[in-house]
Amino acid sequence: MKTRIFLFSLLWMLVLTLQPQSYDQLWKKVYKLADEDDLPKSALVETQRIYDKAKAERNVPQMMKAHLMVMTFRGHISPDSIPVDVKGLEEWAESPELETHERAVLYSILGGVHISKDFEKGDRFLKRSLQDSLTLVDYPAGKMVPMVRSMETSRMYMEDNLLDLLARRAIEYWQKYQWRNFNEVQKTIRQTYQMLA
């Protein structure tokens, strides 16, 4: 009888460990390692596992988040890895298997990454993130969780579409760095607002 109970307990523990963990559970583990335990290398390993799981499941928003977090942890551990990781992100954005909305999000991220150091390059990426406006206006931003947070105000007043989200993000960057080329940036901002009207 004791042997049966032991085997049942062992089997139950095995079943529990084999059950797939939700992304929320996996991210909690990463944040605990990074923030509470101050173990960036361990957090990097766990984040890479999330990336691999998301890639196997073709969950691109989770892949994006994991990729950015891997870049962050690697950058803390070895700052000279940042240019290599950014180049990898640029190559991913050009990947033919990406959907239009996924590519637009990556372009928007790259625009934000580059604009402070290389305004022209960042500006080009931000503009490219909005170039397929007819596709983006019909795509719900909420489908890109965890890369975006879809809030009640966005759903009520802005139709919660990806074009609106990426356009407003681009406008924020352009306003922040408009001193680089004031007249041209103001023109771009006006055109972007007209696109949203």
PDB file of C-alpha atoms in Angstrom:
ATOM      1  CA  MET A   1       0.000   0.000   0.000  1.00  0.00           C
ATOM      2  CA  LYS A   2       2.811   2.407   0.909  1.00  0.00           C
ATOM      3  CA  THR A   3       4.480   1.648  -2.415  1.00  0.00           C
ATOM      4  CA  ARG A   4       1.284   2.531  -4.301  1.00  0.00           C
ATOM      5  CA  ILE A   5       0.904   5.787  -2.420  1.00  0.00           C
ATOM      6  CA  PHE A   6       4.555   6.632  -3.100  1.00  0.00           C
ATOM      7  CA  LEU A   7       4.212   5.801  -6.811  1.00  0.00           C
ATOM      8  CA  PHE A   8       0.978   7.785  -7.063  1.00  0.00           C
ATOM      9  CA  SER A   9       2.616  10.779  -5.350  1.00  0.00           C
ATOM     10  CA  LEU A  10       5.619  10.506  -7.645  1.00  0.00           C
ATOM     11  CA  LEU A  11       3.395  10.259 -10.731  1.00  0.00           C
ATOM     12  CA  TRP A  12       1.343  13.270  -9.561  1.00  0.00           C
ATOM     13  CA  MET A  13       4.491  15.353  -9.051  1.00  0.00           C
ATOM     14  CA  LEU A  14       5.673  14.366 -12.519  1.00  0.00           C
ATOM     15  CA  VAL A  15       2.335  15.396 -14.048  1.00  0.00           C
ATOM     16  CA  LEU A  16       2.492  18.768 -12.277  1.00  0.00           C
ATOM     17  CA  THR A  17       6.009  19.454 -13.525  1.00  0.00           C
ATOM     18  CA  LEU A  18       5.106  18.478 -17.084  1.00  0.00           C
ATOM     19  CA  GLN A  19       2.065  20.740 -17.278  1.00  0.00           C
ATOM     20  CA  PRO A  20       2.775  23.751 -19.461  1.00  0.00           C
ATOM     21  CA  GLN A  21       3.192  26.944 -17.550  1.00  0.00           C
ATOM     22  CA  SER A  22       1.339  30.049 -18.630  1.00  0.00           C
ATOM     23  CA  TYR A  23       3.330  32.975 -19.924  1.00  0.00           C
ATOM     24  CA  ASP A  24       2.252  34.973 -16.851  1.00  0.00           C
ATOM     25  CA  GLN A  25       3.809  32.347 -14.582  1.00  0.00           C
ATOM     26  CA  LEU A  26       6.980  32.271 -16.639  1.00  0.00           C
ATOM     27  CA  TRP A  27       7.311  36.074 -16.618  1.00  0.00           C
ATOM     28  CA  LYS A  28       6.747  36.183 -12.846  1.00  0.00           C
ATOM     29  CA  LYS A  29       9.689  33.828 -12.459  1.00  0.00           C
ATOM     30  CA  VAL A  30      11.847  36.069 -14.685  1.00  0.00           C
ATOM     31  CA  TYR A  31      10.891  39.228 -12.753  1.00  0.00           C
ATOM     32  CA  LYS A  32      11.600  37.506  -9.440  1.00  0.00           C
ATOM     33  CA  LEU A  33      15.043  36.419 -10.637  1.00  0.00           C
ATOM     34  CA  ALA A  34      15.836  39.863 -12.036  1.00  0.00           C
ATOM     35  CA  ASP A  35      14.319  42.144  -9.407  1.00  0.00           C
ATOM     36  CA  GLU A  36      14.071  40.293  -6.112  1.00  0.00           C
ATOM     37  CA  ASP A  37      16.992  37.883  -6.421  1.00  0.00           C
ATOM     38  CA  ASP A  38      19.236  40.184  -8.530  1.00  0.00           C
ATOM     39  CA  LEU A  39      20.268  37.298 -10.797  1.00  0.00           C
ATOM     40  CA  PRO A  40      20.356  38.763 -14.326  1.00  0.00           C
ATOM     41  CA  LYS A  41      22.117  35.711 -15.827  1.00  0.00           C
ATOM     42  CA  SER A  42      19.434  33.365 -14.475  1.00  0.00           C
ATOM     43  CA  ALA A  43      16.731  35.772 -15.643  1.00  0.00           C
ATOM     44  CA  LEU A  44      18.375  35.782 -19.081  1.00  0.00           C
ATOM     45  CA  VAL A  45      18.271  31.967 -19.243  1.00  0.00           C
ATOM     46  CA  GLU A  46      14.586  31.884 -18.241  1.00  0.00           C
ATOM     47  CA  THR A  47      13.725  34.626 -20.733  1.00  0.00           C
ATOM     48  CA  GLN A  48      15.452  32.692 -23.501  1.00  0.00           C
ATOM     49  CA  ARG A  49      13.260  29.713 -22.568  1.00  0.00           C
ATOM     50  CA  ILE A  50      10.178  31.895 -22.927  1.00  0.00           C
ATOM     51  CA  TYR A  51      11.424  33.022 -26.329  1.00  0.00           C
ATOM     52  CA  ASP A  52      11.961  29.407 -27.422  1.00  0.00           C
ATOM     53  CA  LYS A  53       8.493  28.393 -26.201  1.00  0.00           C
ATOM     54  CA  ALA A  54       6.869  31.372 -27.958  1.00  0.00           C
ATOM     55  CA  LYS A  55       8.785  30.628 -31.166  1.00  0.00           C
ATOM     56  CA  ALA A  56       7.631  27.000 -31.112  1.00  0.00           C
ATOM     57  CA  GLU A  57       4.038  28.195 -30.624  1.00  0.00           C
ATOM     58  CA  ARG A  58       4.393  31.032 -33.192  1.00  0.00           C
ATOM     59  CA  ASN A  59       3.351  33.529 -30.504  1.00  0.00           C
ATOM     60  CA  VAL A  60       5.058  36.589 -31.994  1.00  0.00           C
ATOM     61  CA  PRO A  61       4.035  39.146 -29.307  1.00  0.00           C
ATOM     62  CA  GLN A  62       5.583  36.926 -26.608  1.00  0.00           C
ATOM     63  CA  MET A  63       8.647  36.420 -28.811  1.00  0.00           C
ATOM     64  CA  MET A  64       9.003  40.194 -29.127  1.00  0.00           C
ATOM     65  CA  LYS A  65       8.770  40.767 -25.405  1.00  0.00           C
ATOM     66  CA  ALA A  66      11.231  37.951 -24.694  1.00  0.00           C
ATOM     67  CA  HIS A  67      13.644  39.237 -27.347  1.00  0.00           C
ATOM     68  CA  LEU A  68      13.604  42.737 -25.842  1.00  0.00           C
ATOM     69  CA  MET A  69      14.063  41.373 -22.323  1.00  0.00           C
ATOM     70  CA  VAL A  70      16.963  39.176 -23.486  1.00  0.00           C
ATOM     71  CA  MET A  71      18.523  42.307 -25.009  1.00  0.00           C
ATOM     72  CA  THR A  72      18.032  44.158 -21.716  1.00  0.00           C
ATOM     73  CA  PHE A  73      19.564  41.436 -19.537  1.00  0.00           C
ATOM     74  CA  ARG A  74      22.431  40.830 -21.952  1.00  0.00           C
ATOM     75  CA  GLY A  75      23.049  44.587 -22.073  1.00  0.00           C
ATOM     76  CA  HIS A  76      23.352  44.697 -18.272  1.00  0.00           C
ATOM     77  CA  ILE A  77      25.738  41.764 -18.265  1.00  0.00           C
ATOM     78  CA  SER A  78      27.764  42.789 -21.333  1.00  0.00           C
ATOM     79  CA  PRO A  79      27.050  46.299 -22.700  1.00  0.00           C
ATOM     80  CA  ASP A  80      28.956  45.586 -25.930  1.00  0.00           C
ATOM     81  CA  SER A  81      26.226  43.067 -26.877  1.00  0.00           C
ATOM     82  CA  ILE A  82      23.660  45.832 -27.451  1.00  0.00           C
ATOM     83  CA  PRO A  83      24.658  46.754 -31.045  1.00  0.00           C
ATOM     84  CA  VAL A  84      24.658  43.061 -32.017  1.00  0.00           C
ATOM     85  CA  ASP A  85      21.194  42.567 -30.490  1.00  0.00           C
ATOM     86  CA  VAL A  86      19.823  45.683 -32.201  1.00  0.00           C
ATOM     87  CA  LYS A  87      21.188  44.410 -35.528  1.00  0.00           C
ATOM     88  CA  GLY A  88      19.430  41.090 -34.848  1.00  0.00           C
ATOM     89  CA  LEU A  89      16.188  42.966 -34.204  1.00  0.00           C
ATOM     90  CA  GLU A  90      16.601  44.824 -37.515  1.00  0.00           C
ATOM     91  CA  GLU A  91      17.141  41.542 -39.358  1.00  0.00           C
ATOM     92  CA  TRP A  92      14.066  40.028 -37.683  1.00  0.00           C
ATOM     93  CA  ALA A  93      11.974  43.031 -38.787  1.00  0.00           C
ATOM     94  CA  GLU A  94      12.911  42.235 -42.402  1.00  0.00           C
ATOM     95  CA  SER A  95      12.023  38.559 -42.065  1.00  0.00           C
ATOM     96  CA  PRO A  96       9.570  37.470 -44.798  1.00  0.00           C
ATOM     97  CA  GLU A  97       7.518  35.278 -42.473  1.00  0.00           C
ATOM     98  CA  LEU A  98       6.339  38.227 -40.386  1.00  0.00           C
ATOM     99  CA  GLU A  99       2.814  39.544 -40.794  1.00  0.00           C
ATOM    100  CA  THR A 100       2.376  43.239 -41.652  1.00  0.00           C
ATOM    101  CA  HIS A 101       1.228  44.172 -38.140  1.00  0.00           C
ATOM    102  CA  GLU A 102       4.125  42.290 -36.511  1.00  0.00           C
ATOM    103  CA  ARG A 103       6.661  44.038 -38.741  1.00  0.00           C
ATOM    104  CA  ALA A 104       5.051  47.418 -37.956  1.00  0.00           C
ATOM    105  CA  VAL A 105       5.491  46.831 -34.217  1.00  0.00           C
ATOM    106  CA  LEU A 106       9.151  45.889 -34.699  1.00  0.00           C
ATOM    107  CA  TYR A 107       9.726  48.988 -36.842  1.00  0.00           C
ATOM    108  CA  SER A 108       8.158  51.102 -34.111  1.00  0.00           C
ATOM    109  CA  ILE A 109      10.451  49.531 -31.499  1.00  0.00           C
ATOM    110  CA  LEU A 110      13.482  50.111 -33.715  1.00  0.00           C
ATOM    111  CA  GLY A 111      12.429  53.715 -34.250  1.00  0.00           C
ATOM    112  CA  GLY A 112      12.419  54.223 -30.496  1.00  0.00           C
ATOM    113  CA  VAL A 113      15.771  52.465 -30.112  1.00  0.00           C
ATOM    114  CA  HIS A 114      17.537  54.579 -32.751  1.00  0.00           C
ATOM    115  CA  ILE A 115      15.949  58.041 -32.583  1.00  0.00           C
ATOM    116  CA  SER A 116      17.971  59.436 -29.680  1.00  0.00           C
ATOM    117  CA  LYS A 117      21.368  58.586 -31.239  1.00  0.00           C
ATOM    118  CA  ASP A 118      20.555  58.632 -34.956  1.00  0.00           C
ATOM    119  CA  PHE A 119      17.475  60.765 -35.573  1.00  0.00           C
ATOM    120  CA  GLU A 120      17.250  60.061 -39.307  1.00  0.00           C
ATOM    121  CA  LYS A 121      17.400  56.291 -38.827  1.00  0.00           C
ATOM    122  CA  GLY A 122      14.869  56.360 -35.988  1.00  0.00           C
ATOM    123  CA  ASP A 123      12.603  58.626 -38.025  1.00  0.00           C
ATOM    124  CA  ARG A 124      12.746  56.219 -40.990  1.00  0.00           C
ATOM    125  CA  PHE A 125      11.764  53.263 -38.795  1.00  0.00           C
ATOM    126  CA  LEU A 126       8.879  55.183 -37.213  1.00  0.00           C
ATOM    127  CA  LYS A 127       7.580  56.163 -40.663  1.00  0.00           C
ATOM    128  CA  ARG A 128       7.915  52.574 -41.864  1.00  0.00           C
ATOM    129  CA  SER A 129       5.882  51.413 -38.863  1.00  0.00           C
ATOM    130  CA  LEU A 130       2.923  53.419 -40.216  1.00  0.00           C
ATOM    131  CA  GLN A 131       3.286  52.756 -43.945  1.00  0.00           C
ATOM    132  CA  ASP A 132       0.642  49.980 -44.095  1.00  0.00           C
ATOM    133  CA  SER A 133      -2.010  52.131 -42.442  1.00  0.00           C
ATOM    134  CA  LEU A 134      -4.975  50.412 -44.143  1.00  0.00           C
ATOM    135  CA  THR A 135      -3.960  47.066 -42.666  1.00  0.00           C
ATOM    136  CA  LEU A 136      -3.075  48.475 -39.237  1.00  0.00           C
ATOM    137  CA  VAL A 137      -6.334  50.398 -38.817  1.00  0.00           C
ATOM    138  CA  ASP A 138      -8.247  47.113 -39.019  1.00  0.00           C
ATOM    139  CA  TYR A 139      -5.988  45.215 -36.625  1.00  0.00           C
ATOM    140  CA  PRO A 140      -6.993  45.277 -32.899  1.00  0.00           C
ATOM    141  CA  ALA A 141      -4.099  46.412 -30.718  1.00  0.00           C
ATOM    142  CA  GLY A 142      -5.253  44.017 -27.998  1.00  0.00           C
ATOM    143  CA  LYS A 143      -4.088  41.087 -30.111  1.00  0.00           C
ATOM    144  CA  MET A 144      -0.486  42.222 -29.578  1.00  0.00           C
ATOM    145  CA  VAL A 145      -0.509  41.684 -25.793  1.00  0.00           C
ATOM    146  CA  PRO A 146       1.992  41.630 -24.029  1.00  0.00           C
ATOM    147  CA  MET A 147       3.716  44.082 -26.384  1.00  0.00           C
ATOM    148  CA  VAL A 148       0.874  46.540 -25.889  1.00  0.00           C
ATOM    149  CA  ARG A 149      -1.616  47.273 -23.149  1.00  0.00           C
ATOM    150  CA  SER A 150      -5.127  47.719 -24.393  1.00  0.00           C
ATOM    151  CA  MET A 151      -6.899  50.049 -21.975  1.00  0.00           C
ATOM    152  CA  GLU A 152     -10.577  50.953 -21.660  1.00  0.00           C
ATOM    153  CA  THR A 153     -10.045  54.503 -22.979  1.00  0.00           C
ATOM    154  CA  SER A 154      -8.340  53.145 -26.075  1.00  0.00           C
ATOM    155  CA  ARG A 155     -11.196  50.746 -26.712  1.00  0.00           C
ATOM    156  CA  MET A 156     -13.895  53.382 -26.134  1.00  0.00           C
ATOM    157  CA  TYR A 157     -12.490  56.412 -27.958  1.00  0.00           C
ATOM    158  CA  MET A 158      -9.757  55.264 -30.332  1.00  0.00           C
ATOM    159  CA  GLU A 159     -11.230  52.009 -31.610  1.00  0.00           C
ATOM    160  CA  ASP A 160      -8.253  50.136 -30.119  1.00  0.00           C
ATOM    161  CA  ASN A 161      -6.535  49.691 -33.471  1.00  0.00           C
ATOM    162  CA  LEU A 162      -2.835  49.188 -34.014  1.00  0.00           C
ATOM    163  CA  LEU A 163      -2.484  52.180 -36.339  1.00  0.00           C
ATOM    164  CA  ASP A 164      -3.685  54.556 -33.627  1.00  0.00           C
ATOM    165  CA  LEU A 165      -1.333  53.060 -31.055  1.00  0.00           C
ATOM    166  CA  LEU A 166       1.751  53.120 -33.303  1.00  0.00           C
ATOM    167  CA  ALA A 167       0.959  56.601 -34.634  1.00  0.00           C
ATOM    168  CA  ARG A 168       0.618  58.077 -31.153  1.00  0.00           C
ATOM    169  CA  ARG A 169       3.841  56.358 -30.103  1.00  0.00           C
ATOM    170  CA  ALA A 170       5.648  57.803 -33.148  1.00  0.00           C
ATOM    171  CA  ILE A 171       4.255  61.270 -32.454  1.00  0.00           C
ATOM    172  CA  GLU A 172       5.586  61.114 -28.881  1.00  0.00           C
ATOM    173  CA  TYR A 173       9.077  60.347 -30.179  1.00  0.00           C
ATOM    174  CA  TRP A 174       8.906  63.022 -32.872  1.00  0.00           C
ATOM    175  CA  GLN A 175       7.781  65.639 -30.346  1.00  0.00           C
ATOM    176  CA  LYS A 176      10.573  64.677 -27.984  1.00  0.00           C
ATOM    177  CA  TYR A 177      13.263  64.997 -30.669  1.00  0.00           C
ATOM    178  CA  GLN A 178      11.693  67.623 -32.931  1.00  0.00           C
ATOM    179  CA  TRP A 179      14.545  70.044 -32.250  1.00  0.00           C
ATOM    180  CA  ARG A 180      16.648  67.920 -34.642  1.00  0.00           C
ATOM    181  CA  ASN A 181      14.642  69.077 -37.660  1.00  0.00           C
ATOM    182  CA  PHE A 182      11.752  71.171 -36.362  1.00  0.00           C
ATOM    183  CA  ASN A 183       9.910  72.138 -39.562  1.00  0.00           C
ATOM    184  CA  GLU A 184      10.079  68.687 -41.143  1.00  0.00           C
ATOM    185  CA  VAL A 185       9.052  66.949 -37.905  1.00  0.00           C
ATOM    186  CA  GLN A 186       6.091  69.303 -37.427  1.00  0.00           C
ATOM    187  CA  LYS A 187       4.965  68.484 -40.967  1.00  0.00           C
ATOM    188  CA  THR A 188       5.245  64.739 -40.263  1.00  0.00           C
ATOM    189  CA  ILE A 189       3.265  65.100 -37.034  1.00  0.00           C
ATOM    190  CA  ARG A 190       0.484  66.990 -38.830  1.00  0.00           C
ATOM    191  CA  GLN A 191       0.335  64.334 -41.565  1.00  0.00           C
ATOM    192  CA  THR A 192       0.153  61.584 -38.969  1.00  0.00           C
ATOM    193  CA  TYR A 193      -2.722  63.250 -37.126  1.00  0.00           C
ATOM    194  CA  GLN A 194      -4.538  63.647 -40.484  1.00  0.00           C
ATOM    195  CA  MET A 195      -4.073  59.939 -41.104  1.00  0.00           C
ATOM    196  CA  LEU A 196      -5.840  59.225 -37.792  1.00  0.00           C
ATOM    197  CA  ALA A 197      -8.779  61.557 -38.500  1.00  0.00           C
TER     198      ALA A 197
END
